[in-house]
XYZ file of C-alpha atoms in Angstrom:
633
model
C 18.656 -8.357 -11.156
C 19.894 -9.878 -8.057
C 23.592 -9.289 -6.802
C 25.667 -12.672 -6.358
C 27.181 -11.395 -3.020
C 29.479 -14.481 -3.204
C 31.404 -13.665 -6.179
C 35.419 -13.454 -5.666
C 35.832 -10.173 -7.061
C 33.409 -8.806 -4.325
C 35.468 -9.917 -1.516
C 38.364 -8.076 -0.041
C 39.147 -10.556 2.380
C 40.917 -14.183 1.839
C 39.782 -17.259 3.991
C 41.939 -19.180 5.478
C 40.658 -22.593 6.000
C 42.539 -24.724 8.881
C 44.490 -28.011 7.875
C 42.435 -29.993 9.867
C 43.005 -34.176 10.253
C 40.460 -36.981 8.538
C 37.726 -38.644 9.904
C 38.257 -41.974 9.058
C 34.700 -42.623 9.330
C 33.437 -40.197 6.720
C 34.987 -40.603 2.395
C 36.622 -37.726 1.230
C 36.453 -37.844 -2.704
C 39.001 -36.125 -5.103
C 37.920 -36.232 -9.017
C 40.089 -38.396 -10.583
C 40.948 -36.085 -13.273
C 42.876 -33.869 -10.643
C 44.858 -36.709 -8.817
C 45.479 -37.852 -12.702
C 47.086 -34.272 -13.514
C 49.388 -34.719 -10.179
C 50.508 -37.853 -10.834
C 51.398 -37.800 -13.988
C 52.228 -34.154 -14.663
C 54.218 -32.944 -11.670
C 52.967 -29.445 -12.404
C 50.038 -27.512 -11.389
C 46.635 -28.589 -13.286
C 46.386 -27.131 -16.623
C 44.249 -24.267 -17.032
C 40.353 -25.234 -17.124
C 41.394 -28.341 -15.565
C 39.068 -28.229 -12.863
C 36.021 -26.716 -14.675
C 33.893 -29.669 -14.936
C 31.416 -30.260 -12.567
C 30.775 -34.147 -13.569
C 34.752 -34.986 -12.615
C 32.681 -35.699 -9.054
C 30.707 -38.141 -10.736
C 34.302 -40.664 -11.371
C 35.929 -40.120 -7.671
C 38.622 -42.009 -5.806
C 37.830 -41.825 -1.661
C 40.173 -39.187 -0.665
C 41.666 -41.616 2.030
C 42.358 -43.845 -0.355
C 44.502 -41.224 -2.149
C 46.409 -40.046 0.916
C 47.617 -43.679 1.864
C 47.968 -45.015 -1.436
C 49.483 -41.971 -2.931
C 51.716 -40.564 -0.405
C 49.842 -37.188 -0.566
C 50.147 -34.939 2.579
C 46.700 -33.509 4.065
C 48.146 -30.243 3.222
C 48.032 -30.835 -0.094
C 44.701 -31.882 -0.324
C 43.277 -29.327 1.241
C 45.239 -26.960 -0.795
C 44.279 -28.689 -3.871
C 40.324 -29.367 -2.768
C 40.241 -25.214 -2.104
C 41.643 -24.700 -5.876
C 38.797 -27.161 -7.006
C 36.106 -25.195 -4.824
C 37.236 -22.030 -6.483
C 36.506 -23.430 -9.816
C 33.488 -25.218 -9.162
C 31.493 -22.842 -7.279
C 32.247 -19.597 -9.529
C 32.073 -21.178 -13.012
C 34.255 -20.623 -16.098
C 32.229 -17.495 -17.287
C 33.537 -15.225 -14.459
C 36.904 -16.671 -14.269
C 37.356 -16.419 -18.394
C 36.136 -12.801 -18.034
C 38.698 -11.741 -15.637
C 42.243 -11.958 -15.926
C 42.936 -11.000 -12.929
C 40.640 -13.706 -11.188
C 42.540 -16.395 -13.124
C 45.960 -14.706 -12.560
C 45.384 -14.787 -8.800
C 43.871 -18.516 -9.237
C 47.085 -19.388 -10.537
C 49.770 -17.897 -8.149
C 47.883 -18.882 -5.210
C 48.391 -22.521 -6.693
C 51.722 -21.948 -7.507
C 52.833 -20.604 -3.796
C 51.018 -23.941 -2.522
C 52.748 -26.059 -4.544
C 56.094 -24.564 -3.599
C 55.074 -24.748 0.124
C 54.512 -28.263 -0.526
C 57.565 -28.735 -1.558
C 59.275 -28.478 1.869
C 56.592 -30.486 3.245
C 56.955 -33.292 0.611
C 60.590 -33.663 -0.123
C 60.558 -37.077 -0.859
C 57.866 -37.265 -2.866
C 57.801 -38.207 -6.338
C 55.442 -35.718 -7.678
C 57.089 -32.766 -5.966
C 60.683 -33.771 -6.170
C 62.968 -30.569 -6.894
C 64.412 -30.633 -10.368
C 67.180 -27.948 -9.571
C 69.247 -27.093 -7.565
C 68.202 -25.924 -3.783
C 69.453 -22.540 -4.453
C 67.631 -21.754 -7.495
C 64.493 -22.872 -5.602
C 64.846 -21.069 -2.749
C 64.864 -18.050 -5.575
C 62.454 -18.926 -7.519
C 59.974 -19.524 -3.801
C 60.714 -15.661 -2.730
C 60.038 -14.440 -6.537
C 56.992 -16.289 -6.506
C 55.602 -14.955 -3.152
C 56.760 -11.615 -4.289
C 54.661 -11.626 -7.231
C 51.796 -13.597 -5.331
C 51.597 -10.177 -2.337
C 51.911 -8.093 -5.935
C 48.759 -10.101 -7.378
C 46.866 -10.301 -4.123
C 47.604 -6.045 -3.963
C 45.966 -5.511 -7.277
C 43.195 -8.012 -6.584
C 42.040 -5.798 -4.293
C 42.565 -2.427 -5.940
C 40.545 -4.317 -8.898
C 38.000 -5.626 -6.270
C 37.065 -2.091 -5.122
C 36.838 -1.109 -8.734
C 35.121 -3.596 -9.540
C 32.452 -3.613 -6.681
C 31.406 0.160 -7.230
C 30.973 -0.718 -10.832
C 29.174 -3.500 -10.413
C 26.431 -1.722 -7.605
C 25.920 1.468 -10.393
C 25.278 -1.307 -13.288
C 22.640 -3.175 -10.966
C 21.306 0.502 -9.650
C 21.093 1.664 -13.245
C 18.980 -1.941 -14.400
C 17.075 -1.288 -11.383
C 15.829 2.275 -12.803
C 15.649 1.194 -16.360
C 13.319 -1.795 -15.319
C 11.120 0.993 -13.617
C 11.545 3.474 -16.080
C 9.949 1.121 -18.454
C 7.492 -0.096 -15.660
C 6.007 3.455 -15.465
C 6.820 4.406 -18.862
C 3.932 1.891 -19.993
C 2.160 2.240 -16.609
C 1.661 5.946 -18.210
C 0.154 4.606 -21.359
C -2.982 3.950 -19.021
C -2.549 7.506 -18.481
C -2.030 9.145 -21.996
C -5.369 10.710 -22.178
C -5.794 13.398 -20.715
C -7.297 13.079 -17.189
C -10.337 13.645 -16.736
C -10.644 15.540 -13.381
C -14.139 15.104 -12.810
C -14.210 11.378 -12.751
C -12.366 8.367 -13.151
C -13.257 6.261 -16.124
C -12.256 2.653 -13.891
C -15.110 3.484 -11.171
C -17.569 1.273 -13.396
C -15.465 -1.704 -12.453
C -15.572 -1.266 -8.642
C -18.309 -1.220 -6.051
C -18.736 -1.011 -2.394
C -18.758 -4.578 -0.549
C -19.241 -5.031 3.407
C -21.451 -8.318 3.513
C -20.387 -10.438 6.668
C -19.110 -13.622 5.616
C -21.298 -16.909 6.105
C -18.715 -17.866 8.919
C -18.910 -14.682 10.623
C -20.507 -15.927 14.618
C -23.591 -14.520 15.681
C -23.770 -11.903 18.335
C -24.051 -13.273 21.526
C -26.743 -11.538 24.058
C -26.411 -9.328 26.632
C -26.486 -11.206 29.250
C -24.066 -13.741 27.731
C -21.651 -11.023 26.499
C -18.016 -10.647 28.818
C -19.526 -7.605 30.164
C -19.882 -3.719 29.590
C -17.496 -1.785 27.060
C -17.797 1.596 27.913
C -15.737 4.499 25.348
C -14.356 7.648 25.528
C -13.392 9.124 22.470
C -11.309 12.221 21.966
C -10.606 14.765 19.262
C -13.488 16.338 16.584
C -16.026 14.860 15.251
C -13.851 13.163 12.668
C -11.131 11.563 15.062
C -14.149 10.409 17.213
C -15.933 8.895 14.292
C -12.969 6.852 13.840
C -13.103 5.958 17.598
C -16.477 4.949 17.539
C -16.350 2.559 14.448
C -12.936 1.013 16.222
C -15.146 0.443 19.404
C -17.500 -1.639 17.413
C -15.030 -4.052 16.451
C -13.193 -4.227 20.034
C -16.366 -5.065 21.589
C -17.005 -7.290 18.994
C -13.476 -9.042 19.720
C -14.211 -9.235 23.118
C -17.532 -10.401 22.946
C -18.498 -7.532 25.022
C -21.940 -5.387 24.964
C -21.245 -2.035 23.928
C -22.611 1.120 25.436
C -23.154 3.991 23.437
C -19.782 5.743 23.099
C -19.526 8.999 25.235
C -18.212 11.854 22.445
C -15.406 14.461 23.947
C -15.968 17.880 25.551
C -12.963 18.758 26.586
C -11.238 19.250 23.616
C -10.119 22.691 21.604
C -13.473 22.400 20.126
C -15.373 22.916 23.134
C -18.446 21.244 21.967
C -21.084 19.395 24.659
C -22.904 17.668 21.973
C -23.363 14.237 22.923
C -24.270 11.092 20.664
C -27.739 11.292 20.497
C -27.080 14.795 18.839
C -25.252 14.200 15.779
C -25.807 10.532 15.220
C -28.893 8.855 14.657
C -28.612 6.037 18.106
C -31.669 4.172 17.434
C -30.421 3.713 13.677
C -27.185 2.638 14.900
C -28.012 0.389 17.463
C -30.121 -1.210 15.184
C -28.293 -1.783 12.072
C -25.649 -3.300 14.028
C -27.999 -5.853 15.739
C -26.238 -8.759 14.198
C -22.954 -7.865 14.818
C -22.767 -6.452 18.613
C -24.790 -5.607 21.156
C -25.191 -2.030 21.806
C -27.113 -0.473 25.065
C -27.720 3.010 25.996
C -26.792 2.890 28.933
C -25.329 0.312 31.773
C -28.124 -1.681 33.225
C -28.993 -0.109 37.130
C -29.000 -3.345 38.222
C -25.885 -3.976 37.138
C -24.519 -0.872 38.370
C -25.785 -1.628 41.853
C -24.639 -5.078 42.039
C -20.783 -3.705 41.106
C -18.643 -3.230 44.665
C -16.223 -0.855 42.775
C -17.074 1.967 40.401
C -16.213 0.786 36.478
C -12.395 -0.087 35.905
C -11.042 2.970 33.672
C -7.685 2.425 31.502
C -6.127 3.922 27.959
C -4.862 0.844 25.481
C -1.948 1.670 23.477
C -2.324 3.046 19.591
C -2.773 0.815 17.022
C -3.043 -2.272 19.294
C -3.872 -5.484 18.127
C -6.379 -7.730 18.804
C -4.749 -9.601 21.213
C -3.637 -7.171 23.005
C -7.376 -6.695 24.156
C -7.825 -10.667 24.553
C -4.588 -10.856 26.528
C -4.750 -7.634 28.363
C -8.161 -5.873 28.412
C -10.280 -9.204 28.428
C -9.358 -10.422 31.964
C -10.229 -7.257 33.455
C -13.429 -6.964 31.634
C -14.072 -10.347 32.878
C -13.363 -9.669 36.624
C -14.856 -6.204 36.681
C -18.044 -6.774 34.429
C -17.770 -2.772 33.122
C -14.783 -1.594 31.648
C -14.124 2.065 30.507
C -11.729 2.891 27.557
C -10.589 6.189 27.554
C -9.095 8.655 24.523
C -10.010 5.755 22.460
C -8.966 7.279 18.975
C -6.832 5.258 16.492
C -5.999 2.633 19.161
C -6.392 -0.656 17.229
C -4.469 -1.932 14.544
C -4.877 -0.910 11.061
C -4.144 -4.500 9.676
C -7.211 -6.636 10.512
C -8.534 -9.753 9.045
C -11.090 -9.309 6.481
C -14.083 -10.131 8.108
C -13.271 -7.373 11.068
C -11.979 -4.638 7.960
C -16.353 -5.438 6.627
C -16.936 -4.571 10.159
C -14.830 -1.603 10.406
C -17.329 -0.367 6.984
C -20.428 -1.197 8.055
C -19.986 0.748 10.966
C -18.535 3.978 9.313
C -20.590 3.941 6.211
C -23.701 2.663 7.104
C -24.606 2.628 10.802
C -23.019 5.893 11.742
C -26.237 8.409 10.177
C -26.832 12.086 11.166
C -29.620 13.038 13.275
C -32.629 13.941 10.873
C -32.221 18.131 10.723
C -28.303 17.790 10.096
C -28.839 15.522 6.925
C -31.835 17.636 5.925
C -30.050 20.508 6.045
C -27.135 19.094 4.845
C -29.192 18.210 1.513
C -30.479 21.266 1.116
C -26.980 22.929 0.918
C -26.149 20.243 -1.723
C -29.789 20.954 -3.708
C -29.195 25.051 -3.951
C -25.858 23.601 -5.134
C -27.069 21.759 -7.868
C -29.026 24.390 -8.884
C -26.587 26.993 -9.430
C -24.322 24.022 -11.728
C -24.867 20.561 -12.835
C -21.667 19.779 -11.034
C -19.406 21.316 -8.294
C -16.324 21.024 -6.032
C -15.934 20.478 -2.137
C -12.897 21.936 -1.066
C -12.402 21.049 2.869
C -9.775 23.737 4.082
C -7.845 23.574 7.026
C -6.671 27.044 7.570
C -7.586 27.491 10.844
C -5.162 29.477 13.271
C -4.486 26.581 15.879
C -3.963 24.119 12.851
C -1.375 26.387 11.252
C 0.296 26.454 14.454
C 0.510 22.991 15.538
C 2.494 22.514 11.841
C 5.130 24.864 12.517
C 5.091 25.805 8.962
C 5.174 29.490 7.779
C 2.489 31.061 5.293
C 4.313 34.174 3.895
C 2.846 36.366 6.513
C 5.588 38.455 8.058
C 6.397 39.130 11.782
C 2.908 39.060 12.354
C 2.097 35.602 11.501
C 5.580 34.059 13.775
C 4.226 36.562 16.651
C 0.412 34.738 16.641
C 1.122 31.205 15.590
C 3.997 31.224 18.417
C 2.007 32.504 20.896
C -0.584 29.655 19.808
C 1.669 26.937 20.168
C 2.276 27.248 23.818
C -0.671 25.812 24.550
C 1.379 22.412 23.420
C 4.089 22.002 25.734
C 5.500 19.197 24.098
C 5.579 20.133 20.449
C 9.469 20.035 19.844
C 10.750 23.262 17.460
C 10.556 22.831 13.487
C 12.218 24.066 10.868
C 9.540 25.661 8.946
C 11.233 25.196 5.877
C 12.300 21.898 6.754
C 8.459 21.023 7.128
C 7.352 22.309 4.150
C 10.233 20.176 2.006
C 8.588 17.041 3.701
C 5.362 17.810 2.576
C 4.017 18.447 5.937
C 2.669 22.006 5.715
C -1.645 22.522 4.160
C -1.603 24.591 0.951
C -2.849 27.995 1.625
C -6.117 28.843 -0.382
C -4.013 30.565 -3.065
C -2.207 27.288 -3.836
C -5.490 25.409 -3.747
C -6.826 27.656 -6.884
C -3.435 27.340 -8.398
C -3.670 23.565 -8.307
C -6.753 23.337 -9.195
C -6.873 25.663 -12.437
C -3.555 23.624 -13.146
C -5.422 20.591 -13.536
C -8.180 21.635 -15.836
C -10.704 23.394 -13.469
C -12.299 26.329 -15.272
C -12.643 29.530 -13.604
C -16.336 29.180 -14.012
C -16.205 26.234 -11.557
C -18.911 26.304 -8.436
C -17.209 25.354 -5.647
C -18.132 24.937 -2.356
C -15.192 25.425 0.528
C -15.957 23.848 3.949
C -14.206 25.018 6.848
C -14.050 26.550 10.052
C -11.816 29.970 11.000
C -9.716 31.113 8.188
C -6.630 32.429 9.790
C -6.053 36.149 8.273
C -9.841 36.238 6.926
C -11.083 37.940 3.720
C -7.540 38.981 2.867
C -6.511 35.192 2.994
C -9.185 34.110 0.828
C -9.119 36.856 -1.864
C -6.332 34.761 -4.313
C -8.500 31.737 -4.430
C -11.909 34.134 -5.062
C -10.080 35.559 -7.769
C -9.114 32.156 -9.456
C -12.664 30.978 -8.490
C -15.219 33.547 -8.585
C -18.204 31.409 -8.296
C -17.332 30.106 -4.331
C -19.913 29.253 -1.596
C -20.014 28.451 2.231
C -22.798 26.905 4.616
C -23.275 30.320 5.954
C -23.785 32.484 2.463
C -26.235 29.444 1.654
C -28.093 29.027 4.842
C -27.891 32.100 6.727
C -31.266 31.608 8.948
C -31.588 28.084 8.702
C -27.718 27.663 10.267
C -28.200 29.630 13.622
C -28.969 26.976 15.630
C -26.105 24.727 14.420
C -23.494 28.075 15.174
C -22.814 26.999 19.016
C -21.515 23.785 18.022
C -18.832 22.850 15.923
C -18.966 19.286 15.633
C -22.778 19.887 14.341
C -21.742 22.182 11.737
C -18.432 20.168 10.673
C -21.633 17.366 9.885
C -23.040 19.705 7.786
C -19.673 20.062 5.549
C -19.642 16.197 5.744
C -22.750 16.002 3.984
C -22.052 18.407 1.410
C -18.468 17.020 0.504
C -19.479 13.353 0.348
C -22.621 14.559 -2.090
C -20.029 16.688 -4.475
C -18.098 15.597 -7.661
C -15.170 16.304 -6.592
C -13.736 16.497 -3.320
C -10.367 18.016 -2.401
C -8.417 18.794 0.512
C -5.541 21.202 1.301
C -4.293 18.943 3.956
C -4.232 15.309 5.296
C -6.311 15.347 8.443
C -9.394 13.300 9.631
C -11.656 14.685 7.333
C -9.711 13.856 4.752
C -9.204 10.467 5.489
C -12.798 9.483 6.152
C -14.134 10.921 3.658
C -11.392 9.782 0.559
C -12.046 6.574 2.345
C -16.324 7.039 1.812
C -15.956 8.128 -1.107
C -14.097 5.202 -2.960
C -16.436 2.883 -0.950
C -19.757 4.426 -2.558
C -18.203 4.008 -6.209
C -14.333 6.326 -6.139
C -16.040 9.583 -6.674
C -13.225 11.931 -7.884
C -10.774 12.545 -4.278
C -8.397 15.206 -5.246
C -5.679 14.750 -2.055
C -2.386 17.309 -2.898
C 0.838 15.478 -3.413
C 2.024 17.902 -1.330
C 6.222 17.131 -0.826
C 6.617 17.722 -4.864
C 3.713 20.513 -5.292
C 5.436 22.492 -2.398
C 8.645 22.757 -4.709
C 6.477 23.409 -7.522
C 4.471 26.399 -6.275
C 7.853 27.800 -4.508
C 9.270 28.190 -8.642
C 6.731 28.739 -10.161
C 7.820 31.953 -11.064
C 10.651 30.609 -12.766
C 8.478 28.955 -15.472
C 5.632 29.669 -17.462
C 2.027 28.534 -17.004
C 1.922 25.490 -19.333
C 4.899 24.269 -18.074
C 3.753 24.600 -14.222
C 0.240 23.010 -15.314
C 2.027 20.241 -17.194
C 4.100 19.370 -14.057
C 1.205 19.824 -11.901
C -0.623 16.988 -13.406
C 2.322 14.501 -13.519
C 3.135 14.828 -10.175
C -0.515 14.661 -8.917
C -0.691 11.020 -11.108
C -1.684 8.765 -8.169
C -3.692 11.132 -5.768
C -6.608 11.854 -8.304
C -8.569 9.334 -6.412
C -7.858 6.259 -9.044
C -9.272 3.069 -7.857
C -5.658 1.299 -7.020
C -3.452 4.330 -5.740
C -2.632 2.059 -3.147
C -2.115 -1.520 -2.824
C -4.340 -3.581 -0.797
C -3.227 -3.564 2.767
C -1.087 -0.587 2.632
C -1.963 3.106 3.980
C -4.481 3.523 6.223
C -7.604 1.823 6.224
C -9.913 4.495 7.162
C -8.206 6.463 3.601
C -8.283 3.453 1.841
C -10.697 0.573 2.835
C -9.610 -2.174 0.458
C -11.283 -5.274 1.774
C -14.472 -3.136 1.367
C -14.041 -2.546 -2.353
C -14.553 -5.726 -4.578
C -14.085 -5.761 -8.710
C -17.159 -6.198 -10.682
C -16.943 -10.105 -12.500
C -16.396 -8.367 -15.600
C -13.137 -6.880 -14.479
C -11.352 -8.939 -16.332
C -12.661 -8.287 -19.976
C -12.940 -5.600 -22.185
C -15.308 -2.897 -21.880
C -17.717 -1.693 -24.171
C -15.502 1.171 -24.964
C -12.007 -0.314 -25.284
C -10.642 0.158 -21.724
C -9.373 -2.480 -18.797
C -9.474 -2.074 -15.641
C -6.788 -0.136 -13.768
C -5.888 -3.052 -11.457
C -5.767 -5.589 -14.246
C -3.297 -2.923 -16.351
C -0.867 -2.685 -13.185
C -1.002 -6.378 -12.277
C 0.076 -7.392 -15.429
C 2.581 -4.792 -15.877
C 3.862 -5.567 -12.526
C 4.623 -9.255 -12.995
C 6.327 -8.651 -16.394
C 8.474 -6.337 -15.174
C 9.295 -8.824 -12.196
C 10.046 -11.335 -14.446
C 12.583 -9.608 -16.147
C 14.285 -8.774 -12.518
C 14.817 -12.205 -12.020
């Protein structure tokens, strides 16, 4: 329903349009049923008179009328703004409102009496009483007119507010009954260990038949050397972003240097936790990827490799325009912090890049994913099925949120004393923080969200993480929800030691285990989270149980103002949309790492009925979506 911002009652303010002289090369036209009504009447048109849009189609040339007809300018123009009002706003608005018309009227009225004294000797406008009486009669009628024009307005903001709460309330009734049938896709219950659309979606990363060939080393631009920064999750999104710079700058790519320095403190290096040979290999055809910088290379450069830091989220040309040149005169080129610093919004064929870096070419060394299966085997035997749980409780992490956990004194002493190692976070308002949605669930809410939405307590359920701030005593509420609850180290006590030193290694391991589960869920919105959603809906939307956490933090805050059904009812409304459906998001929106759309194409069936009764999700909100835009406009 679209709001005609031009309608009369919407204004406050009246126009004044200047009395300005013809050009006698241009024809003015006047229909001829309003010169007939003024030359023949000597009153103002009758009401309606001016309604008709096809009185333009039998015209007289308004110079014609103004030499031939002794008609001031004045008049015209008063008489052509009188015909504008009627002809652009219609009969149906002016019918509807007396007040419209009443003001349409006097405003004639005072024109015609200020032609009057412009037009004495005119036939038309000739006084038929005395002077006096007019000269009465003109101040009654402006009085009255400033009266009119004064309730106009009143009316007008009346009016106005009126009609903005009848458009706002069609707006919410057309998306009431949007999602009102939207939720008919939704009436059975949900099933929270898969989604019954995954059979219509698969996993598509093919280049395109236009996609260029890699050009060869020594044809590239030059050497593309990265830095990456963060864990092992923020530098996996570094790497696969490096692949598709290089590949924009027609550059040869050397094996991306992973970060020490950070709070994990881990000097694993590439060749450690990724399988290099794999990668460069599998990548063959898109860029070329070295080890290492050529020596003779390196020997022929007068100045040590140019080092710089690109802005986040850049876009491609911002590396042709402003990284390319200096590649080009400098033959080596170092990137450094390179995390999240290219656009999300790619073409298509660079988005099938972006994929076939992160979920093909980037593979564990051999004894992470061995061990990382065997985790996922003693799994399976213990249940047919199980939950991943990736929680982010760690002491540094709670910190850097500035939320608050229920802890006391104690908890604002240590997480306060942790944040000073970030000069620049600014102060928050823990409760503020939590109202936005911003703070992780604590492993108590985890359990209570999860038996809310139909987990049994029997459930096996594997947690990955690292530190638990508070420990045992942190953990207990979710043990006692979930008795049956396993970790890496209570599975592979001997066969973990030499993983224990590094962090980034053992974060593999969890990576392994969540990607193999049924379900995965996450207290928070971090890295991990987003690969891993994003993997997962690539390799066929395996149930991804993200917490909407803005309306679950209200939730779990009163729920002891309501009983258990009705928490666990309103628990699975609001989650609707983070279950891990195929089309949570629209194509293009979010970010692509969470939600890789270009690499997830619909089967050819998509558009028929399945064997058991159901269409796809998509094809249910498309057409639901242009129905209800059809009745907008």
């Amino acid at each position: 329903m679209r709001q005609n911002t031009k309608h009369p009652i919407k204004r406050l303010s009246v126009t004044v349009i200047p009395m300005i002289k013809p050009n006698p090369n241009i024809r003015h036209f006047v229909p001829n049923r309003l010169l007939k009504t003024h030359r023949n009447h000597r009153c103002p048109p009758r009401k309606g008179a001016f309604e008709n849009r096809s009185d333009f189609r039998h015209a007289e040339p308004l110079d014609q009328v103004v030499r031939g007809e002794r008609i001031g300018w004045k008049m015209v123009t008063h008489i052509m703004l009188v015909y504008w009002h009627e002809s652009r706003f219609g009969t149906v608005v002016l019918n509807q409102m007396g007040v419209a018309k009443a003001w349409r009227f006097s405003f004639l009225s005072t024109n015609l009496a200020l032609l009057q004294h412009q037009n004495p000797e005119d036939e038309c406008w000739r006084p038929t009483s005395p002077a006096k009486f007019q000269h009465k009669k003109s101040i009654s009628l402006s009085v009255v007119c400033g009266f009119m024009l004064f309730g106009l307005g009143l009316i007008s903001l009346l009016t106005g507010h009126m009609a903005s709460d009848l458009e706002w309330y069609s707006q919410r009734l057309i998306q009431r009954t949007f999602y009102s049938r939207l939720d008919e896709a939704y009436r059975d219950p949900i099933d929270v260990w898969h989604s019954k659309y995954t059979k219509y979606y698969y996993g598509c990363s093919e280049k395109g038949r236009h996609f260029a060939p890699v050009a060869r080393e020594h044809l590239s631009n030059g050497y593309l050397l990265i830095a990456t920064s963060g864990g092992l999750n923020q530098q996996r999104t570094g790497i696969t972003d490096a692949v598709v710079v290089a590949r924009i700058l027609n550059a040869t790519l050397v094996v991306p240097e992973l970060d020490h320095q950070s709070y994990w403190k881990d000097d694993s290096d590439f060749i450690n936790i990724f399988d290099v040979n794999w990668f460069i290999a599998y990548l063959a055809k898109d860029v070329t990827i070295v080890k290492k910088v050529p020596h003779k290379v390196m020997r022929s450069m007068e100045k040590p490799p140019y080092t710089m830091r690109v802005p986040r989220k850049s876009e491609p040309e911002y590396y042709v325009d402003q990284v390319l040149p200096i590649l080009l005169r400098r033959r080596v080129l170092q990137l450094t912090k390179f995390d999240y610093r290219l656009s999300n919004n790619l073409d298509d064929e660079l988005q099938k890049l972006r994929c076939r870096v992160n979920y093909h070419a980037l593979r564990f060394t051999k004894p992470i994913r061995e061990l990382g299966q065997r985790l996922v085997m003693k799994m399976r035997k213990m249940a047919d099925r199980f939950v991943a749980v990736h929680l982010r409780f760690e002491p540094d992490m709670l910190a850097f949120s500035g939320c608050y956990f229920g802890g006391g004194e104690k908890e604002r002493r240590e997480l306060s004393e942790i944040r000073k190692r970030w000069t620049t976070l600014p102060d928050l308002s823990p409760d503020g923080e939590r109202k936005r949605g911003k703070c992780p669930l604590s492993p108590h809410e985890v359990g209570l969200m999860l038996r809310a939405l139909g987990f049994a307590n029997d459930t096996y359920i594997y947690v990955a993480s690292g530190e638990i701030y508070g420990g045992d005593e942190t953990m207990q509420p979710l043990k006692d929800l979930f008795p049956n609850i396993y970790t890496k180290e209570m599975l592979a006590d001997e066969e973990l030691k030499p993983f224990l030193p590094f962090s980034s290694r053992l974060a593999a391991i969890d990576y392994i285990v969540c990607d193999e589960s049924d379900v995965f869920v996450t207290n928070n919105n971090g890295n991990m989270a987003k690969i891993l959603a994003g993997r997962r809906r690539y390799m066929g939307h395996k149930r991804t149980i993200r917490p909407n956490a803005k309306k679950l933090s209200a939730l779990l805050m009163a729920r002891n103002e309501m009983d258990w059904d009705t928490f666990a009812r309103k628990v699975k409304a609001c989650q609707i949309g983070f279950m891990g459906e195929p089309d949570e998001m629209r194509p293009g929106r979010g970010e692509f790492h969470e939600y890789p759309s270009s690499c997830v194409c619909e089967k050819p069936s998509v558009d028929e009925l399945s064997k058991d009764g159901y269409r796809s999700f998509k094809h249910i909100t498309t057409n639901l979506t242009a129905k209800d835009e059809s009745v907008m406009h």
